[in-house]
Structures are given as structure tokens and as C-alpha cells.
PDB file of C-alpha atoms in Angstrom:
ATOM      1  CA  MET A   1       1.810   9.848  10.037  1.00  0.00           C
ATOM      2  CA  VAL A   2       0.550  13.501  10.187  1.00  0.00           C
ATOM      3  CA  GLY A   3      -2.354  13.885   7.827  1.00  0.00           C
ATOM      4  CA  LEU A   4      -3.288  10.287   7.652  1.00  0.00           C
ATOM      5  CA  SER A   5      -6.736  10.080   6.039  1.00  0.00           C
ATOM      6  CA  ASP A   6      -9.537   7.532   7.048  1.00  0.00           C
ATOM      7  CA  ARG A   7     -11.108   7.913   3.535  1.00  0.00           C
ATOM      8  CA  PRO A   8     -10.611   5.016   1.160  1.00  0.00           C
ATOM      9  CA  GLY A   9      -8.574   5.855  -1.941  1.00  0.00           C
ATOM     10  CA  ARG A  10      -6.457   8.525  -0.283  1.00  0.00           C
ATOM     11  CA  PRO A  11      -2.681   8.031  -0.810  1.00  0.00           C
ATOM     12  CA  SER A  12      -1.895   8.453   2.917  1.00  0.00           C
ATOM     13  CA  LEU A  13      -4.092   5.369   3.687  1.00  0.00           C
ATOM     14  CA  SER A  14      -2.456   3.330   0.993  1.00  0.00           C
ATOM     15  CA  VAL A  15       0.929   4.294   2.162  1.00  0.00           C
ATOM     16  CA  ALA A  16       0.160   3.542   5.811  1.00  0.00           C
ATOM     17  CA  HIS A  17      -1.418   0.166   4.887  1.00  0.00           C
ATOM     18  CA  TYR A  18       1.783  -0.647   2.967  1.00  0.00           C
ATOM     19  CA  MET A  19       4.090   0.346   5.832  1.00  0.00           C
ATOM     20  CA  GLN A  20       2.010  -1.682   8.318  1.00  0.00           C
ATOM     21  CA  GLN A  21       2.208  -4.736   6.112  1.00  0.00           C
ATOM     22  CA  HIS A  22       5.989  -4.304   6.250  1.00  0.00           C
ATOM     23  CA  GLY A  23       6.194  -4.305   9.994  1.00  0.00           C
ATOM     24  CA  TYR A  24       6.057  -0.672  10.748  1.00  0.00           C
ATOM     25  CA  ARG A  25       3.683   0.783  13.406  1.00  0.00           C
ATOM     26  CA  VAL A  26       1.804   3.749  11.939  1.00  0.00           C
ATOM     27  CA  VAL A  27       0.464   6.268  14.436  1.00  0.00           C
ATOM     28  CA  PRO A  28      -2.213   8.386  12.825  1.00  0.00           C
ATOM     29  CA  VAL A  29      -2.333  12.155  13.612  1.00  0.00           C
ATOM     30  CA  ASN A  30      -5.329  13.926  12.160  1.00  0.00           C
ATOM     31  CA  PRO A  31      -7.689  15.985  14.158  1.00  0.00           C
ATOM     32  CA  ARG A  32     -10.273  16.008  11.256  1.00  0.00           C
ATOM     33  CA  ALA A  33     -10.571  12.289  10.826  1.00  0.00           C
ATOM     34  CA  LYS A  34     -13.973  11.149  11.195  1.00  0.00           C
ATOM     35  CA  SER A  35     -12.930   7.801  12.535  1.00  0.00           C
ATOM     36  CA  ARG A  36     -11.205   7.515  15.877  1.00  0.00           C
ATOM     37  CA  THR A  37      -9.218   4.586  14.617  1.00  0.00           C
ATOM     38  CA  ILE A  38      -7.387   4.105  11.334  1.00  0.00           C
ATOM     39  CA  LEU A  39      -6.006   0.755  10.268  1.00  0.00           C
ATOM     40  CA  GLY A  40      -6.564  -0.425  13.817  1.00  0.00           C
ATOM     41  CA  GLU A  41      -4.581   2.392  15.469  1.00  0.00           C
ATOM     42  CA  PRO A  42      -6.007   5.215  17.582  1.00  0.00           C
ATOM     43  CA  VAL A  43      -6.108   8.588  15.766  1.00  0.00           C
ATOM     44  CA  PHE A  44      -4.485  11.490  17.708  1.00  0.00           C
ATOM     45  CA  ASP A  45      -5.274  15.163  17.255  1.00  0.00           C
ATOM     46  CA  SER A  46      -1.569  16.150  17.653  1.00  0.00           C
ATOM     47  CA  LEU A  47       1.983  14.895  17.739  1.00  0.00           C
ATOM     48  CA  ASP A  48       2.071  15.758  21.404  1.00  0.00           C
ATOM     49  CA  GLU A  49      -0.872  13.444  22.175  1.00  0.00           C
ATOM     50  CA  ALA A  50       0.611  10.762  19.999  1.00  0.00           C
ATOM     51  CA  CYS A  51       3.922  10.918  21.835  1.00  0.00           C
ATOM     52  CA  ALA A  52       2.314  11.049  25.213  1.00  0.00           C
ATOM     53  CA  ALA A  53       0.368   7.884  24.320  1.00  0.00           C
ATOM     54  CA  VAL A  54       2.871   5.793  22.472  1.00  0.00           C
ATOM     55  CA  GLY A  55       6.194   7.095  23.595  1.00  0.00           C
ATOM     56  CA  GLN A  56       9.063   8.200  21.370  1.00  0.00           C
ATOM     57  CA  ILE A  57       8.209   8.406  17.651  1.00  0.00           C
ATOM     58  CA  ASP A  58      11.114   7.624  15.357  1.00  0.00           C
ATOM     59  CA  LEU A  59       9.886   9.314  12.238  1.00  0.00           C
ATOM     60  CA  VAL A  60       7.186  11.734  11.311  1.00  0.00           C
ATOM     61  CA  ASP A  61       5.790  11.240   7.791  1.00  0.00           C
ATOM     62  CA  VAL A  62       3.943  14.307   6.576  1.00  0.00           C
ATOM     63  CA  PHE A  63       0.809  14.116   4.351  1.00  0.00           C
ATOM     64  CA  ARG A  64      -0.173  17.809   4.707  1.00  0.00           C
ATOM     65  CA  ASP A  65      -0.128  20.877   2.577  1.00  0.00           C
ATOM     66  CA  PRO A  66       3.304  22.584   2.793  1.00  0.00           C
ATOM     67  CA  VAL A  67       1.642  25.701   4.508  1.00  0.00           C
ATOM     68  CA  PHE A  68       1.316  23.462   7.601  1.00  0.00           C
ATOM     69  CA  VAL A  69       4.950  22.121   7.578  1.00  0.00           C
ATOM     70  CA  PRO A  70       6.576  24.908   9.783  1.00  0.00           C
ATOM     71  CA  GLU A  71       4.286  24.086  12.646  1.00  0.00           C
ATOM     72  CA  ILE A  72       4.803  20.378  12.242  1.00  0.00           C
ATOM     73  CA  VAL A  73       8.526  20.946  12.129  1.00  0.00           C
ATOM     74  CA  LYS A  74       8.434  22.966  15.285  1.00  0.00           C
ATOM     75  CA  ASP A  75       6.652  20.080  17.023  1.00  0.00           C
ATOM     76  CA  VAL A  76       9.199  17.474  15.655  1.00  0.00           C
ATOM     77  CA  ILE A  77      12.057  19.565  16.948  1.00  0.00           C
ATOM     78  CA  ARG A  78      10.434  20.175  20.401  1.00  0.00           C
ATOM     79  CA  LEU A  79       9.695  16.380  20.577  1.00  0.00           C
ATOM     80  CA  LYS A  80      13.244  15.375  19.465  1.00  0.00           C
ATOM     81  CA  VAL A  81      11.794  13.120  16.677  1.00  0.00           C
ATOM     82  CA  PRO A  82      14.993  11.814  14.916  1.00  0.00           C
ATOM     83  CA  TYR A  83      13.643  11.901  11.343  1.00  0.00           C
ATOM     84  CA  LEU A  84      11.226  13.919   9.264  1.00  0.00           C
ATOM     85  CA  TRP A  85       9.754  12.637   5.957  1.00  0.00           C
ATOM     86  CA  MET A  86       7.651  14.873   3.638  1.00  0.00           C
ATOM     87  CA  GLN A  87       5.698  13.000   0.978  1.00  0.00           C
ATOM     88  CA  GLU A  88       5.808  13.867  -2.675  1.00  0.00           C
ATOM     89  CA  GLY A  89       4.639  17.311  -3.256  1.00  0.00           C
ATOM     90  CA  VAL A  90       5.281  18.488   0.387  1.00  0.00           C
ATOM     91  CA  CYS A  91       8.233  20.845   0.232  1.00  0.00           C
ATOM     92  CA  HIS A  92       9.269  23.649   2.697  1.00  0.00           C
ATOM     93  CA  ASP A  93      12.964  24.475   2.374  1.00  0.00           C
ATOM     94  CA  GLU A  94      13.055  26.817   5.320  1.00  0.00           C
ATOM     95  CA  ALA A  95      11.353  24.467   7.768  1.00  0.00           C
ATOM     96  CA  ALA A  96      13.533  21.594   6.507  1.00  0.00           C
ATOM     97  CA  GLY A  97      16.606  23.796   7.341  1.00  0.00           C
ATOM     98  CA  TRP A  98      15.337  24.307  10.802  1.00  0.00           C
ATOM     99  CA  ALA A  99      14.977  20.492  11.199  1.00  0.00           C
ATOM    100  CA  GLU A 100      18.296  19.777   9.967  1.00  0.00           C
ATOM    101  CA  ALA A 101      19.927  22.416  12.103  1.00  0.00           C
ATOM    102  CA  ALA A 102      18.363  20.793  15.155  1.00  0.00           C
ATOM    103  CA  GLY A 103      19.858  17.526  14.140  1.00  0.00           C
ATOM    104  CA  THR A 104      16.729  15.971  12.537  1.00  0.00           C
ATOM    105  CA  GLY A 105      17.265  13.806   9.397  1.00  0.00           C
ATOM    106  CA  VAL A 106      14.970  15.239   6.625  1.00  0.00           C
ATOM    107  CA  VAL A 107      13.637  13.732   3.393  1.00  0.00           C
ATOM    108  CA  MET A 108      11.441  16.089   1.336  1.00  0.00           C
ATOM    109  CA  ASP A 109       9.277  15.521  -1.688  1.00  0.00           C
ATOM    110  CA  HIS A 110       9.671  11.702  -1.776  1.00  0.00           C
ATOM    111  CA  CYS A 111       7.179   8.957  -1.279  1.00  0.00           C
ATOM    112  CA  ILE A 112       8.248   6.608   1.690  1.00  0.00           C
ATOM    113  CA  LEU A 113       6.332   3.667   0.011  1.00  0.00           C
ATOM    114  CA  LYS A 114       8.374   3.946  -3.140  1.00  0.00           C
ATOM    115  CA  ALA A 115      11.548   4.491  -1.222  1.00  0.00           C
ATOM    116  CA  HIS A 116      10.914   1.477   0.869  1.00  0.00           C
ATOM    117  CA  ALA A 117       9.985  -0.782  -2.101  1.00  0.00           C
ATOM    118  CA  ALA A 118      13.068   0.312  -3.914  1.00  0.00           C
ATOM    119  CA  TRP A 119      15.203  -0.165  -0.881  1.00  0.00           C
ATOM    120  CA  SER A 120      13.619  -3.679  -0.258  1.00  0.00           C
ATOM    121  CA  ARG A 121      14.134  -4.650  -3.928  1.00  0.00           C
ATOM    122  CA  ASP A 122      17.818  -3.498  -3.814  1.00  0.00           C
ATOM    123  CA  GLY A 123      18.454  -5.099  -0.568  1.00  0.00           C
ATOM    124  CA  ALA A 124      17.048  -8.416  -1.896  1.00  0.00           C
ATOM    125  CA  LYS A 125      19.719  -8.393  -4.657  1.00  0.00           C
ATOM    126  CA  ALA A 126      22.628  -7.952  -2.216  1.00  0.00           C
TER     127      ALA A 126
END
């Protein structure tokens, strides 16, 4: 999760905690985090460091200002991350287009927690 904050009350921390509770490993990427662990996971300064330490990452969830998205997308493409998720309010059409052209699945301007909760609720009805 790029931009995962170690500060209580931040949406990224709530979303990461929810995803962990539902069985997902969350790998924090935030060079400005004061803590070197978040939710029991080591914090990495970059996606490169995270991939080197944990191996292939399946999805990058972005909690950063849209101005930072192009550089994140370049990393996602270079590292061959299959999916890119940009949280509510995080939109960058041009960079999303680059990712899609490279074969990366893209979701933009949606909360992964809300999507997972809806999917889980709908799946329980089936």
C-alpha cells in the first residue's frame, strides 16, 4: 500500500487494518512514516525495496495525491505488478492509460475496503 500512514485515524491505516483482518498481507510503502513498522509489517521507502524484500506484489493500492501517480505507475509497470488500485479521490487518467496499455488492471477513484465489503456481502448471498 503506497502512502500507508502510521498515524491513527488516517483512512489508509483503517483500510490496511481491514484488509489484514480479511486475510490479505499489506506491505507498507511510505518513506515519510515515522514508524518502521505499520500493523506489524516492515515499512519500505519504495516499491522497489518492497518487491526485493517480499517478492512479487499482486496489487498496489495508492493512497497518495494524484500528482505522485505517474511515478508510481512507472514503477508498477516496470515491476510488472498485475493490478493497480487508486483510492477514492486518487485519479490520473493519463497514468491509468499507461498502466492499462502495459497490461495492468486498473481501478481508479474507488475504496478497496468498500469494494471488498460489497463483494463479500454479495458473495455471501450466492
